[in-house]
Short mmCIF file of C-alpha atoms (C1' of nucleotides) in Angstrom, two decimals:
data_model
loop_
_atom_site.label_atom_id
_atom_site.label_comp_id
_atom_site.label_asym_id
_atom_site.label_seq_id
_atom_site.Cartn_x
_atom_site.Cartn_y
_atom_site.Cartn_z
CA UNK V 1 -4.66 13.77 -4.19
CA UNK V 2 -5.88 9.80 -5.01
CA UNK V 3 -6.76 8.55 -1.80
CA UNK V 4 -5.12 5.51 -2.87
CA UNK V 5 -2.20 6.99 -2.59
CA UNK V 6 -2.65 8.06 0.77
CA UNK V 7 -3.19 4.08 1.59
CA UNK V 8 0.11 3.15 -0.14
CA UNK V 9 1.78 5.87 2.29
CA UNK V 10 0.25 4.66 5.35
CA UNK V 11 1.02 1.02 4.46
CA UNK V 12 5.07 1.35 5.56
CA UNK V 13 5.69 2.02 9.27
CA UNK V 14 8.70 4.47 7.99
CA UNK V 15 6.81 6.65 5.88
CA UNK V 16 3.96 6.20 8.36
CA UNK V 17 6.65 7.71 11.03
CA UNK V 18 7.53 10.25 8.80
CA UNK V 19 3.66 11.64 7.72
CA UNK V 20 3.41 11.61 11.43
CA UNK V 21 6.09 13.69 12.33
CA UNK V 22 5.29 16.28 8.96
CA UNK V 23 1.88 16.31 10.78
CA UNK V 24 3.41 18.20 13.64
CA UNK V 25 5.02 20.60 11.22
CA UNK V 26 7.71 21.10 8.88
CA UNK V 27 11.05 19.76 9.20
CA UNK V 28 14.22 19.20 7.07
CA UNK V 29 15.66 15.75 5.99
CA UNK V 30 18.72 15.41 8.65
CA UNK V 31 16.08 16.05 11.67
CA UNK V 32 13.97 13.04 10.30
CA UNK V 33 16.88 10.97 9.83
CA UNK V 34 18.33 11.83 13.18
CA UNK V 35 14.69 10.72 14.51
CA UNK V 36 13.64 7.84 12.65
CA UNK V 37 17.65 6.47 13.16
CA UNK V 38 17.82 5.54 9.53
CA UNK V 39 20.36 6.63 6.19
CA UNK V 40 19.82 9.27 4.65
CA UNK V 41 19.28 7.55 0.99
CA UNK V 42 16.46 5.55 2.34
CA UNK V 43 14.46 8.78 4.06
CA UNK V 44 14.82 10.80 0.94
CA UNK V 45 13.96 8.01 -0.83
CA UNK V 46 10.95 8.14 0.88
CA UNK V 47 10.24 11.47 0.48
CA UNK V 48 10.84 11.22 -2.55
CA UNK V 49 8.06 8.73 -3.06
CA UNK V 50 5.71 10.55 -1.30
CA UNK V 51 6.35 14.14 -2.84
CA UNK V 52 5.81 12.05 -6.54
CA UNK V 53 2.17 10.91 -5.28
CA UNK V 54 1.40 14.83 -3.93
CA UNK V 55 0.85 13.49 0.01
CA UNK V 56 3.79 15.30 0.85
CA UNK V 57 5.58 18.77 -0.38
CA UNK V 58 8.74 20.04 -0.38
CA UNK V 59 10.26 23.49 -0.72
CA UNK V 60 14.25 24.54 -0.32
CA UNK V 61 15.88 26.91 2.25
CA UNK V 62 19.52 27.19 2.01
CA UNK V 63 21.19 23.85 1.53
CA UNK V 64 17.92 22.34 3.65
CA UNK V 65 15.17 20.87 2.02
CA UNK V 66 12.12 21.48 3.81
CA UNK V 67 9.36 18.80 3.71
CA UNK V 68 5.82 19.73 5.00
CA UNK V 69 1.94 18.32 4.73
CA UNK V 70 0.37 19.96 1.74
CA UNK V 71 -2.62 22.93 3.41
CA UNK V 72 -5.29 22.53 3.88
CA UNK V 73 -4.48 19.07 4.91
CA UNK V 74 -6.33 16.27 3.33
CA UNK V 75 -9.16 14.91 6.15
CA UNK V 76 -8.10 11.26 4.96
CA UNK V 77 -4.70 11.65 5.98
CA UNK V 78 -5.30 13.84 8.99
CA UNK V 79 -8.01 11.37 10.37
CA UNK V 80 -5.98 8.17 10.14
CA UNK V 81 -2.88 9.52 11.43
CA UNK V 82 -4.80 10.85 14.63
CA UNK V 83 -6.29 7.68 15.07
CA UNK V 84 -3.28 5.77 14.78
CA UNK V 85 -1.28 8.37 17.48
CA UNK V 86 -3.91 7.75 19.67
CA UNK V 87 -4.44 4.07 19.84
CA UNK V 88 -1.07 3.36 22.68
CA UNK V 89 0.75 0.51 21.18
CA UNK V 90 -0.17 0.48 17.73
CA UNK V 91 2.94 1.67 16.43
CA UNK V 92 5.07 2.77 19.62
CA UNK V 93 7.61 5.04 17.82
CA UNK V 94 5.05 8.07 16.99
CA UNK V 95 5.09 9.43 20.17
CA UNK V 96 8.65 9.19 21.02
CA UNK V 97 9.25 10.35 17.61
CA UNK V 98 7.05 13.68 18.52
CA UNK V 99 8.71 13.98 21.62
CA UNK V 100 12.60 13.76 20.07
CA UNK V 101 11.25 15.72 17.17
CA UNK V 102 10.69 18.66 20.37
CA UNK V 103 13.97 17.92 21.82
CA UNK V 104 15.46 18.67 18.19
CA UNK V 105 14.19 21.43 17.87
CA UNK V 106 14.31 23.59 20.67
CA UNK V 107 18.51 22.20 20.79
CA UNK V 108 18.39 23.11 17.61
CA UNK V 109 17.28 26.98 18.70
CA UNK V 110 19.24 27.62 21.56
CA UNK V 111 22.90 26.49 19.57
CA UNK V 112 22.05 28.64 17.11
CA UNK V 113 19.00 30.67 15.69
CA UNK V 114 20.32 30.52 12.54
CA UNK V 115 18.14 27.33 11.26
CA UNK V 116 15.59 27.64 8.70
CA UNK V 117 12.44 29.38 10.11
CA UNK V 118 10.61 26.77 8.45
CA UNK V 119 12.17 23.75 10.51
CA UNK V 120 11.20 25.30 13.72
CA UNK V 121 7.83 25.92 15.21
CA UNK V 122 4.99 27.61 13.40
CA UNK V 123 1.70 27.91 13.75
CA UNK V 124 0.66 24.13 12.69
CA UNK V 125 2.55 23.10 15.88
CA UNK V 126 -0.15 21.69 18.10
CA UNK V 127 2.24 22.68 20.94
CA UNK V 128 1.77 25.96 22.09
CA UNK V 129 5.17 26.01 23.76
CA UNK V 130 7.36 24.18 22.24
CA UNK V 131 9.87 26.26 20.94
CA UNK K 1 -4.09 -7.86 12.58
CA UNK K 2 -1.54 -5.25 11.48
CA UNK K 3 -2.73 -1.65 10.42
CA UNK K 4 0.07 -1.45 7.85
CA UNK K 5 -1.99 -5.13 6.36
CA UNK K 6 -5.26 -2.66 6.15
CA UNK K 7 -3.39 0.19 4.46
CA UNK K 8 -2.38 -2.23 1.94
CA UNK K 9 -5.92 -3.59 1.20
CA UNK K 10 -7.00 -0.09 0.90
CA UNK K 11 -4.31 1.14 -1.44
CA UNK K 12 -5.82 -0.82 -4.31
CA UNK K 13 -9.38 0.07 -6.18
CA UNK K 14 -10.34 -3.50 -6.76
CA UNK K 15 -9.31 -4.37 -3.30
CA UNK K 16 -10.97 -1.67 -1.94
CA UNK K 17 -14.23 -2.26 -3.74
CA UNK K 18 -14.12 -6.21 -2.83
CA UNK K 19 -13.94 -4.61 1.01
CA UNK K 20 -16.68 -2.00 0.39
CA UNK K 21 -18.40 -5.38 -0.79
CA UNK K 22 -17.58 -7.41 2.44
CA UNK K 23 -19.07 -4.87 5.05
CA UNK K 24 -22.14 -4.95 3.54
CA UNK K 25 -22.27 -8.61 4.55
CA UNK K 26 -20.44 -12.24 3.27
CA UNK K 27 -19.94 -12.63 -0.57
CA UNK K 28 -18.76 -15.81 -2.61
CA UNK K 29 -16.33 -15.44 -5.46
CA UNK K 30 -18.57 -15.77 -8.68
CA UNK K 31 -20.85 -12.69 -6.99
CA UNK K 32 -17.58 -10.86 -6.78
CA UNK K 33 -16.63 -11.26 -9.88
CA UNK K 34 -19.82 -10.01 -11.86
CA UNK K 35 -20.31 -7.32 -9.60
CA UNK K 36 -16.70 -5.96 -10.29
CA UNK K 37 -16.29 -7.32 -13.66
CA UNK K 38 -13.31 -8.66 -13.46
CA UNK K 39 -11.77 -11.77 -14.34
CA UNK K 40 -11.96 -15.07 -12.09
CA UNK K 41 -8.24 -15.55 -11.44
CA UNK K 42 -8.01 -11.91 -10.34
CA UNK K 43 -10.18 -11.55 -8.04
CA UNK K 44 -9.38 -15.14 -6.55
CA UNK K 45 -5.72 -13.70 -6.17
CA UNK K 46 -6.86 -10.18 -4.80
CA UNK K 47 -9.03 -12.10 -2.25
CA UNK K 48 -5.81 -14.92 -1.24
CA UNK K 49 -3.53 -11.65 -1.12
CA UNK K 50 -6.30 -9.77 1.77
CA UNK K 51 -6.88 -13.32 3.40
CA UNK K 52 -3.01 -13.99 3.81
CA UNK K 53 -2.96 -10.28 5.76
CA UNK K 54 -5.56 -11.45 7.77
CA UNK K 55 -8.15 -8.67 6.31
CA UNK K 56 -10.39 -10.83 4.89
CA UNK K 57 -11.92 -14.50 6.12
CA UNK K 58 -13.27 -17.73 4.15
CA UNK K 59 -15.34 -20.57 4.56
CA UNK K 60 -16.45 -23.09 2.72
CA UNK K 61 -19.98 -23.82 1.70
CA UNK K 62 -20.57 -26.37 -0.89
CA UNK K 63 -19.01 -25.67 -3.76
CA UNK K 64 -18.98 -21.92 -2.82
CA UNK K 65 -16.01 -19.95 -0.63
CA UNK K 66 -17.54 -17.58 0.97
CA UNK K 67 -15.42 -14.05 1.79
CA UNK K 68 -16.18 -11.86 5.06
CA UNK K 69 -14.62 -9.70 7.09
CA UNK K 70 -13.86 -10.91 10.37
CA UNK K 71 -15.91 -10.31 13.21
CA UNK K 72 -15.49 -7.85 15.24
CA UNK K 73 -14.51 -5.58 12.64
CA UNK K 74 -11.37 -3.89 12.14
CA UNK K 75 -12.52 -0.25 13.89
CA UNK K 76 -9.89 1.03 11.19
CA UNK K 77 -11.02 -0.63 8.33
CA UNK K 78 -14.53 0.34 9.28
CA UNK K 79 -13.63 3.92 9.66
CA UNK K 80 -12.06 4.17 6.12
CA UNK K 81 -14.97 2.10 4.18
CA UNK K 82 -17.51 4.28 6.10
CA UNK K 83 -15.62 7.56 4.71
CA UNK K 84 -14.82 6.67 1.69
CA UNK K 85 -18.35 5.74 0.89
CA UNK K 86 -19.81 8.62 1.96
CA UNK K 87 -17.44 10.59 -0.07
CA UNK K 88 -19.84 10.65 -3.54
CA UNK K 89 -16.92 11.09 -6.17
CA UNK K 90 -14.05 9.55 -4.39
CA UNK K 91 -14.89 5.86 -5.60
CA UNK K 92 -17.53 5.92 -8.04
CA UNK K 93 -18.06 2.59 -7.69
CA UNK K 94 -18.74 1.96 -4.57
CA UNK K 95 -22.19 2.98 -4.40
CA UNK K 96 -23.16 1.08 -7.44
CA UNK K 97 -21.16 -1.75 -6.37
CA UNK K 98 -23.18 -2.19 -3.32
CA UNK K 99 -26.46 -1.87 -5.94
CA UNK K 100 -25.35 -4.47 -7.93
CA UNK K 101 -24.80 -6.35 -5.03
CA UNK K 102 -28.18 -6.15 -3.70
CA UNK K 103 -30.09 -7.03 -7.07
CA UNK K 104 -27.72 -10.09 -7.31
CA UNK K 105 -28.98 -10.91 -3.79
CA UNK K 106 -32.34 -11.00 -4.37
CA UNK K 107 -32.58 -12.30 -7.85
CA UNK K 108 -30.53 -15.38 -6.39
CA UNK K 109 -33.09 -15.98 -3.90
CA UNK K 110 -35.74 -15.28 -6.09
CA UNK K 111 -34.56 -18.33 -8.71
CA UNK K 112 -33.26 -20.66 -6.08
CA UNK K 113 -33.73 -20.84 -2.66
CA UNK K 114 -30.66 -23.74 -2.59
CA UNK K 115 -28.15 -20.58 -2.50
CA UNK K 116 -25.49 -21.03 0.62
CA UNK K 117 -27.06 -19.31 2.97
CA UNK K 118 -23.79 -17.27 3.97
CA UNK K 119 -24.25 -15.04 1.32
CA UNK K 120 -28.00 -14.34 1.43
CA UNK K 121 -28.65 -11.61 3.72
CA UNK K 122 -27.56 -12.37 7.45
CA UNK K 123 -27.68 -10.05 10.32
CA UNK K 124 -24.49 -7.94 9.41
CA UNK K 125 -26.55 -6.87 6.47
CA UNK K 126 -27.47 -2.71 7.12
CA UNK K 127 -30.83 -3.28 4.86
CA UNK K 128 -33.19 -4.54 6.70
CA UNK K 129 -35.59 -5.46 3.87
CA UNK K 130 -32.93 -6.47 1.30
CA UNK K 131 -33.94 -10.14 0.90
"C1'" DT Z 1 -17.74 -42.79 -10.59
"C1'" DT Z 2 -18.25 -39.35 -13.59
"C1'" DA Z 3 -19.42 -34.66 -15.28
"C1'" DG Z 4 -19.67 -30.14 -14.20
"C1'" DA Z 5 -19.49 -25.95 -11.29
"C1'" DA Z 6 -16.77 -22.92 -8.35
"C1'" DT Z 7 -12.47 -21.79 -6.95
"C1'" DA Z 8 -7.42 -22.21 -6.30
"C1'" DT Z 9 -2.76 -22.92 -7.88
"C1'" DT Z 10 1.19 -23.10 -10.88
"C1'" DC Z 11 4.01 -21.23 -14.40
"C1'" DC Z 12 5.62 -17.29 -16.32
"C1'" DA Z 13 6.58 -12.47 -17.36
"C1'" DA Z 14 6.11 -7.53 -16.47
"C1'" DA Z 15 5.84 -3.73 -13.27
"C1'" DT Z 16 6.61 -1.76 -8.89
"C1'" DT Z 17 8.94 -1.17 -4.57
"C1'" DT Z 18 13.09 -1.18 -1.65
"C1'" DA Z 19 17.76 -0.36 -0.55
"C1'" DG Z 20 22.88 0.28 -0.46
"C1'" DA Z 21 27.09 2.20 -2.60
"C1'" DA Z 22 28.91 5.53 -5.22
"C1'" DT Z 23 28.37 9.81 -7.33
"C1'" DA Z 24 26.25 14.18 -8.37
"C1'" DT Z 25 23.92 18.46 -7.32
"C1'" DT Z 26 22.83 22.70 -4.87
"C1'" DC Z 27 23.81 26.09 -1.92
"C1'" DC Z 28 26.51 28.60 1.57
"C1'" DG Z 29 30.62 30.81 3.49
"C1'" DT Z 30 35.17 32.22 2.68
"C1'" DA J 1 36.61 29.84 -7.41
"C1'" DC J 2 36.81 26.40 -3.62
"C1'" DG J 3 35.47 23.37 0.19
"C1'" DG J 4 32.01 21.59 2.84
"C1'" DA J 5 27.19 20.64 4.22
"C1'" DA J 6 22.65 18.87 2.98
"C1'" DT J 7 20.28 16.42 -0.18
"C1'" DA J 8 19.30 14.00 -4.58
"C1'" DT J 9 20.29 10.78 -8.24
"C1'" DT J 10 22.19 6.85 -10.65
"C1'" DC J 11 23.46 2.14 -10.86
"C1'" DT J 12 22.39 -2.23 -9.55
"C1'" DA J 13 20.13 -6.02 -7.43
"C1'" DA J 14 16.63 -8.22 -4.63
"C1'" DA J 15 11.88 -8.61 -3.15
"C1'" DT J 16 7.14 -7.84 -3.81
"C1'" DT J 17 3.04 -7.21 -6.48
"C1'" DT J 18 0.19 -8.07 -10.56
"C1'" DG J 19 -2.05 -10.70 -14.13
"C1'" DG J 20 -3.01 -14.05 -17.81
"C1'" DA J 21 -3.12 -18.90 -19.49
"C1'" DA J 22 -3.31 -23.37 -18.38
"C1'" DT J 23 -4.10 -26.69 -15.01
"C1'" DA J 24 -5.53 -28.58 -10.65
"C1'" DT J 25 -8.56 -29.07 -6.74
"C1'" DT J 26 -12.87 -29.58 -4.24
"C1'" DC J 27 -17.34 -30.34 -3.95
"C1'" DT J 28 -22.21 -31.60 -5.72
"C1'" DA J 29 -25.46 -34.08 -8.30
"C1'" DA J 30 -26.79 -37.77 -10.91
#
DNA sequence: TTAGAATATTCCAAATTTAGAATATTCCGT
DNA sequence: ACGGAATATTCTAAATTTGGAATATTCTAA
């Protein structure tokens, strides 16, 4: 993967929001629209974008279409989008959009378990309980 | 100064090598140019487009504008130079870049001392001995 | 004040990015 | 096979980015 192309990901807040999210673990386009409050032409759009310059993949389960961080992840990516989650105030939305991201997904368990495995927790989730 | 503005500066080789330039220490336009080999108008334009997003600085010295990155620097910007340069491979250029620059230095102070000071060595410069 | 050096700007065209509306595709359940 | 859900694509238009050629600006030195 060009690290140039891990730049011109970074460089919009919505696919910033988006890598950010992914970086938690997979999830499936209607969850990151329902997060990031946008259409859902301009976030697969998007991820469309992304999946063309290899920073993100994609793979399909039932009518859902599964988005996820390439593994191993690249140490580029990774590093920049801890730093940015840590600095408070840089971009305000990535940890609200971790914590509805959560909310999402345990709802989404307890109405029904019949959601793609992929969509909820796995072992990349950096929260032991969450789901 | 936005982190989407540095993301953007980054996502472009010849930006990023101007950058890679800059944190070794102030450069004027005509240095930037032969060390890059590129044409005069495009790196003029690369350097307006990083100094309208607040990236990049300029003064005036004589018939010279001097480029810099503002000070303090960017602890983002920093961060990526620092790794990408350390990465041998990623950018081939960046090494030799900062070469280039270095001979240019010195043979510039060796034929005239009447260079603008600004881009002789100063004390950002990591080499102590490099003019 | 004039010539020349260093740099910026304007004019123009191509390429890329961005987005909405409408439509198409893919898959599931029935 | 059919309808609906999730997602992608096409069409179209605007905005941004990119770069060359020609020209303009700004400053210095004589």
């Amino acid at each position: 993967m060009e690290f140039t192309h891990i730049f011109k990901c970074l460089s919009d807040v919505q696919r910033l929001r988006i890598l950010n999210l992914l970086s938690a673990g997979p999830l499936c386009v209607c969850h990151i629209q329902e997060i990031l409050g946008e259409g859902q032409v301009k976030v697969s759009k998007q991820l469309r974008y992304m999946k063309e310059l290899g920073v993100v993949e994609a793979t399909r389960e039932a009518n859902w279409m599964i988005y996820s961080l390439p593994d191993p992840r690249d140490p580029l990516l990774e590093t920049n989008l801890k730093y940015l989650l840590a600095q408070a105030g840089v971009e305000p939305d990535l940890l609200s959009d971790l914590a509805k991201r959560e909310s999402l997904l345990l709802q989404a368990q307890k109405r029904d378990g019949g959601l793609p495995v992929a969509i909820t927790c796995d072992e990349s989730c950096p929260d032991e309980d969450c789901c």
